Amino acid sequence: MSMQVDAAEAQKRKLEGDAAQAAGDKGDDASVAKRTAGVVAGAPMDNGLMKNEDFSRELLRIYYDRLFPYLQMFRWLSYKNDPKSSSPGVQKDFFLRREFTFVLEGDIFCRYMCFRDAEEMKSQIMQRQPIRMEIGAVYTHPPKNHNTVIKDAYKPVERELVFDIDMDDYDEIRTCCTGAKLCVKCWNFMKAAIKILQRALTQDFGFKHILFVYSGRRGMHCWVCDSAARKLTNDHRAALADYMTVVAGGVGRCRADVKMSGEEFHPFIQETYNICEKYFRDDPNGVLQGQDILRKGPHLSNILNTMTFTEQEAISKFMKEFPNATSRDIWAQFEKLGQEKAKLAVAGSFKMKQESKLFLKDIVLQYTCPRLDINVSKQMNHLLKAPFVVHPKTGRVCVPIDLAKMDSFDPAEVPTIGRLVDEMNRGVDVRQTSLREYTHYFEEQFLKPLEKACAEEMSRGTLGW
């Protein structure tokens, strides 16, 4: 037992040895870091930070060498299947059967890559210097041998359930930014998406080990890592993705296509609406107050076109009397119409009661619900960008999002590799850079509980495929 512990500690020291010396190392890497940052020793600082570029090959090399959490990534993706372990139930080639893809400069894709352990992963990354790394499924055979295996015999056996949300899909409704641009008002859509996905995945499906990751530029990824989630078939994944999909995009769409069971909503729709309402109506950076959708773009006109003539007249009259009314003020008038509709529906037909229940709720859902790229979720062999890699367009690290701090999360504050190198230039210990809060959250709130669950499942013999 002690020999296994010693071996594990030796591996950890080997992977992190350079990092432990980073603060005091004034040798070649420190000089390279300073040249890369465009400064020399003793150069003036702006607000305490050296000015630098955010992304370059040299910065990336330093990040991969000093800061990338290889051991944590290995522990996550091996799910306690350590190839050096002698414990019963361990699949020693589990990590080796995981597919990775490197994307090199010039959009050169290196598919079917795999590694025996964290050391080999670091060696390959340092050798090839990918600008992006994507994670695929665990296969029946090591991906590097896929050409030597009979086609039908090489297939995925497990993979995390994943969701991908990109801000581009909100361009038709966001008024603050377009394309690759992102601000705190845009990010409110991602906050709503995280809360909706987290609630549904934990309460409706019982999953516990969920990781949300900022994509480094304008989106967010969700990794569901429970054993049951990893073993879902493609049909199961497709059904779950469809369950989570409430809205469809499309220019001019202003109402979600919501089905009702009798006079009531499906519990998932009702719970989703409860979350959406806050971000639509009440949040200062939300749809009404932040995006100001009823004063900008075609949204008010599109909504009115779906209403009765009487309802249109009421809103038009209000707009003439109060030409400077805010989107929040205009929405309050819609809510008054909804109250009147509800009173009339009490003694009305079944259809009137349904329409009264649905009135305005489908608008809230359409403008606030997550817009999932469901093709990413449906197929087990779909690739998704790895956490902790660097986005080449921004230089920002793809960091996990701490759900306890989600409301204060600001993508603009996520560290770039340029900033991290600056911090090391200033003598900050490599273990205490601004990346630490994200690796600490990954370790304490995600990885340790996951490893504990994996160990318990192994002891019961329930992890085999």
mmCIF file of C-alpha atoms in Angstrom, residues 174-338:
data_model
loop_
_atom_site.group_PDB
_atom_site.id
_atom_site.type_symbol
_atom_site.label_atom_id
_atom_site.label_comp_id
_atom_site.label_asym_id
_atom_site.label_seq_id
_atom_site.Cartn_x
_atom_site.Cartn_y
_atom_site.Cartn_z
ATOM 1 C CA ARG A 174 -30.225 40.305 -27.572
ATOM 2 C CA THR A 175 -29.957 44.027 -28.286
ATOM 3 C CA CYS A 176 -26.765 44.861 -26.385
ATOM 4 C CA CYS A 177 -24.240 42.941 -28.522
ATOM 5 C CA THR A 178 -23.963 40.776 -31.622
ATOM 6 C CA GLY A 179 -21.648 38.052 -32.911
ATOM 7 C CA ALA A 180 -18.580 37.389 -30.787
ATOM 8 C CA LYS A 181 -19.172 40.352 -28.456
ATOM 9 C CA LEU A 182 -20.235 39.609 -24.903
ATOM 10 C CA CYS A 183 -21.222 41.746 -21.915
ATOM 11 C CA VAL A 184 -22.807 41.220 -18.490
ATOM 12 C CA LYS A 185 -26.256 41.728 -20.010
ATOM 13 C CA CYS A 186 -25.598 38.945 -22.528
ATOM 14 C CA TRP A 187 -24.262 36.715 -19.786
ATOM 15 C CA ASN A 188 -27.635 36.886 -18.028
ATOM 16 C CA PHE A 189 -28.939 34.449 -20.649
ATOM 17 C CA MET A 190 -26.211 32.014 -19.564
ATOM 18 C CA LYS A 191 -27.085 32.486 -15.893
ATOM 19 C CA ALA A 192 -30.685 31.541 -16.630
ATOM 20 C CA ALA A 193 -29.515 28.537 -18.665
ATOM 21 C CA ILE A 194 -27.251 27.297 -15.866
ATOM 22 C CA LYS A 195 -29.997 27.551 -13.246
ATOM 23 C CA ILE A 196 -32.542 25.811 -15.475
ATOM 24 C CA LEU A 197 -30.173 22.984 -16.433
ATOM 25 C CA GLN A 198 -28.900 22.541 -12.875
ATOM 26 C CA ARG A 199 -32.407 22.315 -11.428
ATOM 27 C CA ALA A 200 -33.682 19.873 -14.060
ATOM 28 C CA LEU A 201 -30.606 17.641 -14.043
ATOM 29 C CA THR A 202 -30.535 17.336 -10.250
ATOM 30 C CA GLN A 203 -34.246 17.328 -9.391
ATOM 31 C CA ASP A 204 -35.844 15.723 -12.447
ATOM 32 C CA PHE A 205 -33.105 13.171 -13.202
ATOM 33 C CA GLY A 206 -31.213 12.838 -9.920
ATOM 34 C CA PHE A 207 -27.737 13.618 -11.273
ATOM 35 C CA LYS A 208 -25.187 14.957 -8.777
ATOM 36 C CA HIS A 209 -21.834 15.445 -10.488
ATOM 37 C CA ILE A 210 -22.311 18.367 -12.860
ATOM 38 C CA LEU A 211 -19.672 20.780 -14.124
ATOM 39 C CA PHE A 212 -20.434 24.064 -15.880
ATOM 40 C CA VAL A 213 -17.538 25.561 -17.837
ATOM 41 C CA TYR A 214 -17.142 28.978 -19.445
ATOM 42 C CA SER A 215 -16.064 28.394 -23.040
ATOM 43 C CA GLY A 216 -13.512 31.208 -23.008
ATOM 44 C CA ARG A 217 -15.373 33.532 -25.356
ATOM 45 C CA ARG A 218 -19.152 33.620 -25.705
ATOM 46 C CA GLY A 219 -20.663 30.392 -24.440
ATOM 47 C CA MET A 220 -20.941 27.731 -21.804
ATOM 48 C CA HIS A 221 -20.611 23.936 -21.617
ATOM 49 C CA CYS A 222 -22.222 21.533 -19.164
ATOM 50 C CA TRP A 223 -20.685 18.143 -18.289
ATOM 51 C CA VAL A 224 -22.850 15.585 -16.442
ATOM 52 C CA CYS A 225 -20.452 12.998 -15.054
ATOM 53 C CA ASP A 226 -22.524 10.565 -13.000
ATOM 54 C CA SER A 227 -22.003 6.930 -13.961
ATOM 55 C CA ALA A 228 -25.636 6.649 -15.097
ATOM 56 C CA ALA A 229 -25.243 9.705 -17.330
ATOM 57 C CA ARG A 230 -22.022 8.416 -18.905
ATOM 58 C CA LYS A 231 -23.689 5.160 -19.905
ATOM 59 C CA LEU A 232 -26.755 6.647 -21.579
ATOM 60 C CA THR A 233 -27.352 5.389 -25.113
ATOM 61 C CA ASN A 234 -27.687 7.808 -28.010
ATOM 62 C CA ASP A 235 -31.460 7.310 -27.944
ATOM 63 C CA HIS A 236 -31.564 8.158 -24.247
ATOM 64 C CA ARG A 237 -29.391 11.230 -24.793
ATOM 65 C CA ALA A 238 -31.622 12.412 -27.619
ATOM 66 C CA ALA A 239 -34.736 11.980 -25.491
ATOM 67 C CA LEU A 240 -33.187 13.873 -22.594
ATOM 68 C CA ALA A 241 -32.006 16.687 -24.878
ATOM 69 C CA ASP A 242 -35.487 16.968 -26.370
ATOM 70 C CA TYR A 243 -36.966 17.065 -22.865
ATOM 71 C CA MET A 244 -34.693 20.013 -21.989
ATOM 72 C CA THR A 245 -35.478 21.901 -25.201
ATOM 73 C CA VAL A 246 -38.324 24.357 -24.682
ATOM 74 C CA VAL A 247 -37.733 26.917 -27.424
ATOM 75 C CA ALA A 248 -36.642 27.001 -31.037
ATOM 76 C CA GLY A 249 -34.795 29.926 -32.553
ATOM 77 C CA GLY A 250 -35.864 31.796 -35.641
ATOM 78 C CA VAL A 251 -36.229 35.400 -36.703
ATOM 79 C CA GLY A 252 -39.613 36.777 -35.687
ATOM 80 C CA ARG A 253 -40.439 34.055 -33.164
ATOM 81 C CA CYS A 254 -41.764 35.556 -29.963
ATOM 82 C CA ARG A 255 -43.663 32.680 -28.349
ATOM 83 C CA ALA A 256 -42.530 29.245 -27.257
ATOM 84 C CA ASP A 257 -44.537 26.295 -28.537
ATOM 85 C CA VAL A 258 -45.688 25.065 -25.143
ATOM 86 C CA LYS A 259 -47.974 22.065 -24.791
ATOM 87 C CA MET A 260 -50.329 21.901 -21.818
ATOM 88 C CA SER A 261 -51.761 18.879 -20.063
ATOM 89 C CA GLY A 262 -55.317 19.937 -19.445
ATOM 90 C CA GLU A 263 -55.220 23.333 -17.774
ATOM 91 C CA GLU A 264 -51.773 22.818 -16.228
ATOM 92 C CA PHE A 265 -48.187 22.950 -17.434
ATOM 93 C CA HIS A 266 -45.814 20.023 -17.247
ATOM 94 C CA PRO A 267 -43.860 20.442 -13.964
ATOM 95 C CA PHE A 268 -40.615 20.959 -15.929
ATOM 96 C CA ILE A 269 -42.212 23.850 -17.866
ATOM 97 C CA GLN A 270 -43.609 25.420 -14.705
ATOM 98 C CA GLU A 271 -40.290 25.193 -12.845
ATOM 99 C CA THR A 272 -38.457 26.562 -15.881
ATOM 100 C CA TYR A 273 -40.890 29.458 -16.123
ATOM 101 C CA ASN A 274 -40.380 30.277 -12.439
ATOM 102 C CA ILE A 275 -36.651 30.709 -13.083
ATOM 103 C CA CYS A 276 -37.115 32.542 -16.375
ATOM 104 C CA GLU A 277 -39.523 35.107 -14.939
ATOM 105 C CA LYS A 278 -36.844 36.585 -12.689
ATOM 106 C CA TYR A 279 -34.338 36.971 -15.516
ATOM 107 C CA PHE A 280 -36.982 38.244 -17.917
ATOM 108 C CA ARG A 281 -38.777 40.797 -15.749
ATOM 109 C CA ASP A 282 -36.992 41.546 -12.492
ATOM 110 C CA ASP A 283 -33.246 41.402 -13.099
ATOM 111 C CA PRO A 284 -31.639 44.812 -13.873
ATOM 112 C CA ASN A 285 -29.544 43.109 -16.578
ATOM 113 C CA GLY A 286 -32.411 40.915 -17.738
ATOM 114 C CA VAL A 287 -34.519 40.796 -20.866
ATOM 115 C CA LEU A 288 -36.798 43.753 -20.112
ATOM 116 C CA GLN A 289 -34.467 46.055 -18.199
ATOM 117 C CA GLY A 290 -31.125 45.056 -19.707
ATOM 118 C CA GLN A 291 -32.051 44.183 -23.287
ATOM 119 C CA ASP A 292 -35.000 46.652 -23.366
ATOM 120 C CA ILE A 293 -36.658 44.432 -25.972
ATOM 121 C CA LEU A 294 -39.982 46.255 -26.054
ATOM 122 C CA ARG A 295 -38.245 49.488 -27.045
ATOM 123 C CA LYS A 296 -35.621 48.068 -29.405
ATOM 124 C CA GLY A 297 -35.959 45.991 -32.538
ATOM 125 C CA PRO A 298 -39.102 44.310 -33.863
ATOM 126 C CA HIS A 299 -40.017 42.466 -30.670
ATOM 127 C CA LEU A 300 -42.962 44.582 -29.513
ATOM 128 C CA SER A 301 -44.454 44.535 -32.996
ATOM 129 C CA ASN A 302 -43.975 40.755 -33.249
ATOM 130 C CA ILE A 303 -45.690 40.203 -29.904
ATOM 131 C CA LEU A 304 -48.616 42.491 -30.717
ATOM 132 C CA ASN A 305 -49.155 40.673 -34.017
ATOM 133 C CA THR A 306 -50.011 37.517 -32.048
ATOM 134 C CA MET A 307 -52.655 39.250 -29.915
ATOM 135 C CA THR A 308 -56.275 40.166 -30.409
ATOM 136 C CA PHE A 309 -57.288 43.521 -31.875
ATOM 137 C CA THR A 310 -58.581 44.674 -28.485
ATOM 138 C CA GLU A 311 -55.271 43.830 -26.808
ATOM 139 C CA GLN A 312 -53.319 45.605 -29.540
ATOM 140 C CA GLU A 313 -55.482 48.702 -29.160
ATOM 141 C CA ALA A 314 -54.936 48.779 -25.379
ATOM 142 C CA ILE A 315 -51.142 48.668 -25.716
ATOM 143 C CA SER A 316 -51.111 51.203 -28.583
ATOM 144 C CA LYS A 317 -53.198 53.609 -26.498
ATOM 145 C CA PHE A 318 -50.789 53.268 -23.571
ATOM 146 C CA MET A 319 -47.796 53.906 -25.841
ATOM 147 C CA LYS A 320 -49.357 57.111 -27.188
ATOM 148 C CA GLU A 321 -50.091 58.390 -23.682
ATOM 149 C CA PHE A 322 -46.649 57.431 -22.381
ATOM 150 C CA PRO A 323 -44.161 57.639 -25.277
ATOM 151 C CA ASN A 324 -41.181 57.359 -22.913
ATOM 152 C CA ALA A 325 -42.441 54.261 -21.135
ATOM 153 C CA THR A 326 -39.764 51.638 -20.444
ATOM 154 C CA SER A 327 -39.973 48.024 -21.487
ATOM 155 C CA ARG A 328 -40.800 47.215 -17.856
ATOM 156 C CA ASP A 329 -43.693 49.730 -17.945
ATOM 157 C CA ILE A 330 -45.024 48.284 -21.201
ATOM 158 C CA TRP A 331 -44.815 44.757 -19.807
ATOM 159 C CA ALA A 332 -46.843 45.854 -16.777
ATOM 160 C CA GLN A 333 -49.629 46.745 -19.211
ATOM 161 C CA PHE A 334 -49.413 43.294 -20.747
ATOM 162 C CA GLU A 335 -49.736 41.842 -17.251
ATOM 163 C CA LYS A 336 -52.901 43.908 -16.681
ATOM 164 C CA LEU A 337 -54.338 42.422 -19.875
ATOM 165 C CA GLY A 338 -53.440 39.001 -18.496
#
